[in-house]
Amino acid sequence: MQVGDLVKFETKAWVMQRDDYANPGIVLGVRKDARGKTRARVIWCDGRITFEHACYLKPLTSSLQ
């Protein structure tokens, strides 16, 4: 996952199901947290910006060639 990728919030865990995400979103930044897990800063199509763990983001397009 890289800056510019188009992503969708997606999870199969019932406890993490969210209806308030305005899919899709664009990755604004990617970083590792203190535990070494990848997190992405995403701007959603409703203008909200959130930080999400990469495991909850399904890539729809990739900026990689």
GROMACS .gro file of N, CA, C and O in nm:
model
  260
    1MET      N    1   0.084  -0.117   0.000
    1MET     CA    2   0.000   0.000   0.000
    1MET      C    3   0.090   0.124   0.000
    1MET      O    4   0.185   0.133   0.075
    2GLN      N    5   0.053   0.218  -0.089
    2GLN     CA    6   0.130   0.341  -0.100
    2GLN      C    7   0.038   0.461  -0.111
    2GLN      O    8  -0.082   0.446  -0.139
    3VAL      N    9   0.096   0.578  -0.094
    3VAL     CA   10   0.022   0.702  -0.109
    3VAL      C   11  -0.040   0.705  -0.249
    3VAL      O   12   0.025   0.671  -0.347
    4GLY      N   13  -0.165   0.742  -0.254
    4GLY     CA   14  -0.237   0.752  -0.381
    4GLY      C   15  -0.323   0.632  -0.413
    4GLY      O   16  -0.405   0.638  -0.505
    5ASP      N   17  -0.308   0.522  -0.339
    5ASP     CA   18  -0.390   0.403  -0.363
    5ASP      C   19  -0.535   0.431  -0.325
    5ASP      O   20  -0.564   0.498  -0.226
    6LEU      N   21  -0.626   0.378  -0.403
    6LEU     CA   22  -0.769   0.383  -0.374
    6LEU      C   23  -0.804   0.259  -0.293
    6LEU      O   24  -0.770   0.147  -0.332
    7VAL      N   25  -0.867   0.278  -0.176
    7VAL     CA   26  -0.895   0.167  -0.086
    7VAL      C   27  -1.040   0.169  -0.039
    7VAL      O   28  -1.109   0.271  -0.049
    8LYS      N   29  -1.082   0.055   0.015
    8LYS     CA   30  -1.215   0.038   0.071
    8LYS      C   31  -1.197  -0.020   0.211
    8LYS      O   32  -1.115  -0.109   0.231
    9PHE      N   33  -1.273   0.032   0.309
    9PHE     CA   34  -1.270  -0.026   0.443
    9PHE      C   35  -1.348  -0.156   0.438
    9PHE      O   36  -1.464  -0.159   0.395
   10GLU      N   37  -1.284  -0.265   0.481
   10GLU     CA   38  -1.349  -0.396   0.474
   10GLU      C   39  -1.298  -0.485   0.587
   10GLU      O   40  -1.179  -0.489   0.613
   11THR      N   41  -1.390  -0.554   0.653
   11THR     CA   42  -1.354  -0.649   0.756
   11THR      C   43  -1.459  -0.760   0.761
   11THR      O   44  -1.575  -0.737   0.729
   12LYS      N   45  -1.414  -0.876   0.800
   12LYS     CA   46  -1.507  -0.988   0.816
   12LYS      C   47  -1.546  -1.006   0.963
   12LYS      O   48  -1.634  -1.082   0.995
   13ALA      N   49  -1.479  -0.934   1.052
   13ALA     CA   50  -1.507  -0.943   1.196
   13ALA      C   51  -1.633  -0.863   1.229
   13ALA      O   52  -1.639  -0.743   1.204
   14TRP      N   53  -1.732  -0.928   1.285
   14TRP     CA   54  -1.859  -0.862   1.315
   14TRP      C   55  -1.840  -0.744   1.410
   14TRP      O   56  -1.911  -0.644   1.402
   15VAL      N   57  -1.746  -0.754   1.500
   15VAL     CA   58  -1.725  -0.649   1.599
   15VAL      C   59  -1.669  -0.520   1.536
   15VAL      O   60  -1.686  -0.412   1.591
   16MET      N   61  -1.608  -0.532   1.420
   16MET     CA   62  -1.550  -0.415   1.352
   16MET      C   63  -1.636  -0.364   1.236
   16MET      O   64  -1.595  -0.275   1.165
   17GLN      N   65  -1.754  -0.421   1.217
   17GLN     CA   66  -1.840  -0.376   1.107
   17GLN      C   67  -1.880  -0.231   1.129
   17GLN      O   68  -1.925  -0.194   1.236
   18ARG      N   69  -1.859  -0.151   1.027
   18ARG     CA   70  -1.891  -0.008   1.036
   18ARG      C   71  -1.971   0.033   0.914
   18ARG      O   72  -1.933   0.001   0.802
   19ASP      N   73  -2.079   0.102   0.934
   19ASP     CA   74  -2.159   0.152   0.822
   19ASP      C   75  -2.132   0.299   0.794
   19ASP      O   76  -2.184   0.354   0.698
   20ASP      N   77  -2.052   0.361   0.880
   20ASP     CA   78  -2.031   0.505   0.865
   20ASP      C   79  -1.908   0.541   0.781
   20ASP      O   80  -1.873   0.657   0.770
   21TYR      N   81  -1.842   0.442   0.721
   21TYR     CA   82  -1.729   0.472   0.633
   21TYR      C   83  -1.784   0.504   0.495
   21TYR      O   84  -1.862   0.428   0.439
   22ALA      N   85  -1.743   0.617   0.441
   22ALA     CA   86  -1.786   0.658   0.307
   22ALA      C   87  -1.683   0.608   0.207
   22ALA      O   88  -1.589   0.678   0.171
   23ASN      N   89  -1.697   0.482   0.168
   23ASN     CA   90  -1.604   0.421   0.073
   23ASN      C   91  -1.623   0.482  -0.065
   23ASN      O   92  -1.733   0.518  -0.101
   24PRO      N   93  -1.519   0.490  -0.144
   24PRO     CA   94  -1.381   0.453  -0.118
   24PRO      C   95  -1.303   0.570  -0.058
   24PRO      O   96  -1.357   0.678  -0.039
   25GLY      N   97  -1.175   0.543  -0.031
   25GLY     CA   98  -1.086   0.645   0.021
   25GLY      C   99  -0.953   0.641  -0.052
   25GLY      O  100  -0.922   0.546  -0.122
   26ILE      N  101  -0.875   0.747  -0.033
   26ILE     CA  102  -0.742   0.756  -0.094
   26ILE      C  103  -0.638   0.763   0.018
   26ILE      O  104  -0.653   0.840   0.113
   27VAL      N  105  -0.534   0.682   0.005
   27VAL     CA  106  -0.427   0.679   0.105
   27VAL      C  107  -0.344   0.807   0.094
   27VAL      O  108  -0.292   0.840  -0.013
   28LEU      N  109  -0.335   0.878   0.206
   28LEU     CA  110  -0.257   1.001   0.213
   28LEU      C  111  -0.117   0.977   0.268
   28LEU      O  112  -0.026   1.056   0.241
   29GLY      N  113  -0.101   0.873   0.347
   29GLY     CA  114   0.028   0.843   0.408
   29GLY      C  115   0.028   0.704   0.467
   29GLY      O  116  -0.078   0.650   0.499
   30VAL      N  117   0.146   0.647   0.479
   30VAL     CA  118   0.162   0.513   0.534
   30VAL      C  119   0.276   0.517   0.635
   30VAL      O  120   0.380   0.579   0.609
   31ARG      N  121   0.256   0.453   0.751
   31ARG     CA  122   0.362   0.449   0.853
   31ARG      C  123   0.349   0.321   0.934
   31ARG      O  124   0.245   0.254   0.932
   32LYS      N  125   0.453   0.289   1.008
   32LYS     CA  126   0.452   0.177   1.102
   32LYS      C  127   0.425   0.233   1.240
   32LYS      O  128   0.479   0.337   1.278
   33ASP      N  129   0.341   0.163   1.317
   33ASP     CA  130   0.317   0.207   1.454
   33ASP      C  131   0.425   0.151   1.545
   33ASP      O  132   0.520   0.088   1.498
   34ALA      N  133   0.412   0.172   1.675
   34ALA     CA  134   0.514   0.129   1.771
   34ALA      C  135   0.534  -0.022   1.773
   34ALA      O  136   0.640  -0.071   1.810
   35ARG      N  137   0.433  -0.097   1.730
   35ARG     CA  138   0.443  -0.243   1.728
   35ARG      C  139   0.486  -0.298   1.592
   35ARG      O  140   0.488  -0.418   1.571
   36GLY      N  141   0.514  -0.207   1.498
   36GLY     CA  142   0.558  -0.249   1.365
   36GLY      C  143   0.445  -0.280   1.269
   36GLY      O  144   0.468  -0.328   1.159
   37LYS      N  145   0.321  -0.249   1.308
   37LYS     CA  146   0.205  -0.273   1.221
   37LYS      C  147   0.188  -0.153   1.127
   37LYS      O  148   0.205  -0.038   1.167
   38THR      N  149   0.149  -0.181   1.005
   38THR     CA  150   0.129  -0.075   0.906
   38THR      C  151  -0.006  -0.007   0.927
   38THR      O  152  -0.108  -0.074   0.941
   39ARG      N  153  -0.002   0.125   0.929
   39ARG     CA  154  -0.124   0.206   0.940
   39ARG      C  155  -0.123   0.307   0.827
   39ARG      O  156  -0.018   0.354   0.785
   40ALA      N  157  -0.241   0.339   0.778
   40ALA     CA  158  -0.253   0.434   0.668
   40ALA      C  159  -0.343   0.550   0.709
   40ALA      O  160  -0.443   0.531   0.778
   41ARG      N  161  -0.307   0.666   0.664
   41ARG     CA  162  -0.392   0.784   0.680
   41ARG      C  163  -0.475   0.792   0.552
   41ARG      O  164  -0.420   0.795   0.441
   42VAL      N  165  -0.607   0.791   0.568
   42VAL     CA  166  -0.698   0.782   0.453
   42VAL      C  167  -0.796   0.899   0.455
   42VAL      O  168  -0.851   0.933   0.560
   43ILE      N  169  -0.817   0.958   0.338
   43ILE     CA  170  -0.926   1.056   0.323
   43ILE      C  171  -1.039   0.984   0.251
   43ILE      O  172  -1.020   0.925   0.144
   44TRP      N  173  -1.156   0.983   0.314
   44TRP     CA  174  -1.273   0.913   0.261
   44TRP      C  175  -1.351   1.008   0.170
   44TRP      O  176  -1.333   1.130   0.175
   45CYS      N  177  -1.440   0.953   0.089
   45CYS     CA  178  -1.510   1.037  -0.009
   45CYS      C  179  -1.603   1.141   0.055
   45CYS      O  180  -1.647   1.232  -0.013
   46ASP      N  181  -1.630   1.129   0.186
   46ASP     CA  182  -1.708   1.232   0.253
   46ASP      C  183  -1.620   1.341   0.316
   46ASP      O  184  -1.669   1.430   0.383
   47GLY      N  185  -1.488   1.332   0.293
   47GLY     CA  186  -1.396   1.434   0.342
   47GLY      C  187  -1.332   1.403   0.476
   47GLY      O  188  -1.239   1.473   0.517
   48ARG      N  189  -1.380   1.300   0.546
   48ARG     CA  190  -1.319   1.263   0.675
   48ARG      C  191  -1.182   1.202   0.652
   48ARG      O  192  -1.160   1.132   0.554
   49ILE      N  193  -1.092   1.225   0.747
   49ILE     CA  194  -0.958   1.167   0.743
   49ILE      C  195  -0.941   1.082   0.868
   49ILE      O  196  -0.966   1.129   0.979
   50THR      N  197  -0.899   0.957   0.849
   50THR     CA  198  -0.878   0.865   0.962
   50THR      C  199  -0.748   0.790   0.944
   50THR      O  200  -0.691   0.785   0.834
   51PHE      N  201  -0.699   0.731   1.053
   51PHE     CA  202  -0.586   0.639   1.049
   51PHE      C  203  -0.643   0.498   1.065
   51PHE      O  204  -0.720   0.473   1.157
   52GLU      N  205  -0.606   0.408   0.975
   52GLU     CA  206  -0.659   0.272   0.977
   52GLU      C  207  -0.546   0.171   0.967
   52GLU      O  208  -0.446   0.194   0.899
   53HIS      N  209  -0.562   0.058   1.036
   53HIS     CA  210  -0.467  -0.052   1.021
   53HIS      C  211  -0.483  -0.108   0.880
   53HIS      O  212  -0.595  -0.120   0.829
   54ALA      N  213  -0.372  -0.143   0.818
   54ALA     CA  214  -0.372  -0.191   0.680
   54ALA      C  215  -0.460  -0.315   0.662
   54ALA      O  216  -0.516  -0.336   0.554
   55CYS      N  217  -0.475  -0.396   0.765
   55CYS     CA  218  -0.555  -0.518   0.752
   55CYS      C  219  -0.702  -0.490   0.725
   55CYS      O  220  -0.775  -0.578   0.680
   56TYR      N  221  -0.749  -0.368   0.750
   56TYR     CA  222  -0.888  -0.333   0.726
   56TYR      C  223  -0.909  -0.261   0.593
   56TYR      O  224  -1.021  -0.222   0.561
   57LEU      N  225  -0.802  -0.242   0.517
   57LEU     CA  226  -0.812  -0.170   0.392
   57LEU      C  227  -0.790  -0.263   0.275
   57LEU      O  228  -0.687  -0.328   0.264
   58LYS      N  229  -0.888  -0.268   0.187
   58LYS     CA  230  -0.879  -0.350   0.068
   58LYS      C  231  -0.843  -0.258  -0.049
   58LYS      O  232  -0.917  -0.163  -0.078
   59PRO      N  233  -0.731  -0.284  -0.115
   59PRO     CA  234  -0.692  -0.198  -0.227
   59PRO      C  235  -0.786  -0.217  -0.346
   59PRO      O  236  -0.820  -0.329  -0.384
   60LEU      N  237  -0.830  -0.107  -0.403
   60LEU     CA  238  -0.913  -0.110  -0.524
   60LEU      C  239  -0.828  -0.076  -0.646
   60LEU      O  240  -0.854  -0.126  -0.755
   61THR      N  241  -0.728   0.011  -0.625
   61THR     CA  242  -0.629   0.041  -0.728
   61THR      C  243  -0.496   0.054  -0.656
   61THR      O  244  -0.489   0.073  -0.536
   62SER      N  245  -0.388   0.048  -0.732
   62SER     CA  246  -0.256   0.061  -0.673
   62SER      C  247  -0.176   0.164  -0.751
   62SER      O  248  -0.183   0.171  -0.873
   63SER      N  249  -0.100   0.244  -0.679
   63SER     CA  250  -0.012   0.342  -0.743
   63SER      C  251   0.116   0.278  -0.791
   63SER      O  252   0.196   0.339  -0.860
   64LEU      N  253   0.138   0.150  -0.756
   64LEU     CA  254   0.257   0.078  -0.801
   64LEU      C  255   0.240   0.039  -0.947
   64LEU      O  256   0.134  -0.002  -0.990
   65GLN      N  257   0.346   0.048  -1.022
   65GLN     CA  258   0.342   0.008  -1.164
   65GLN      C  259   0.383  -0.134  -1.181
   65GLN      O  260   0.471  -0.185  -1.131
   0.00000   0.00000   0.00000
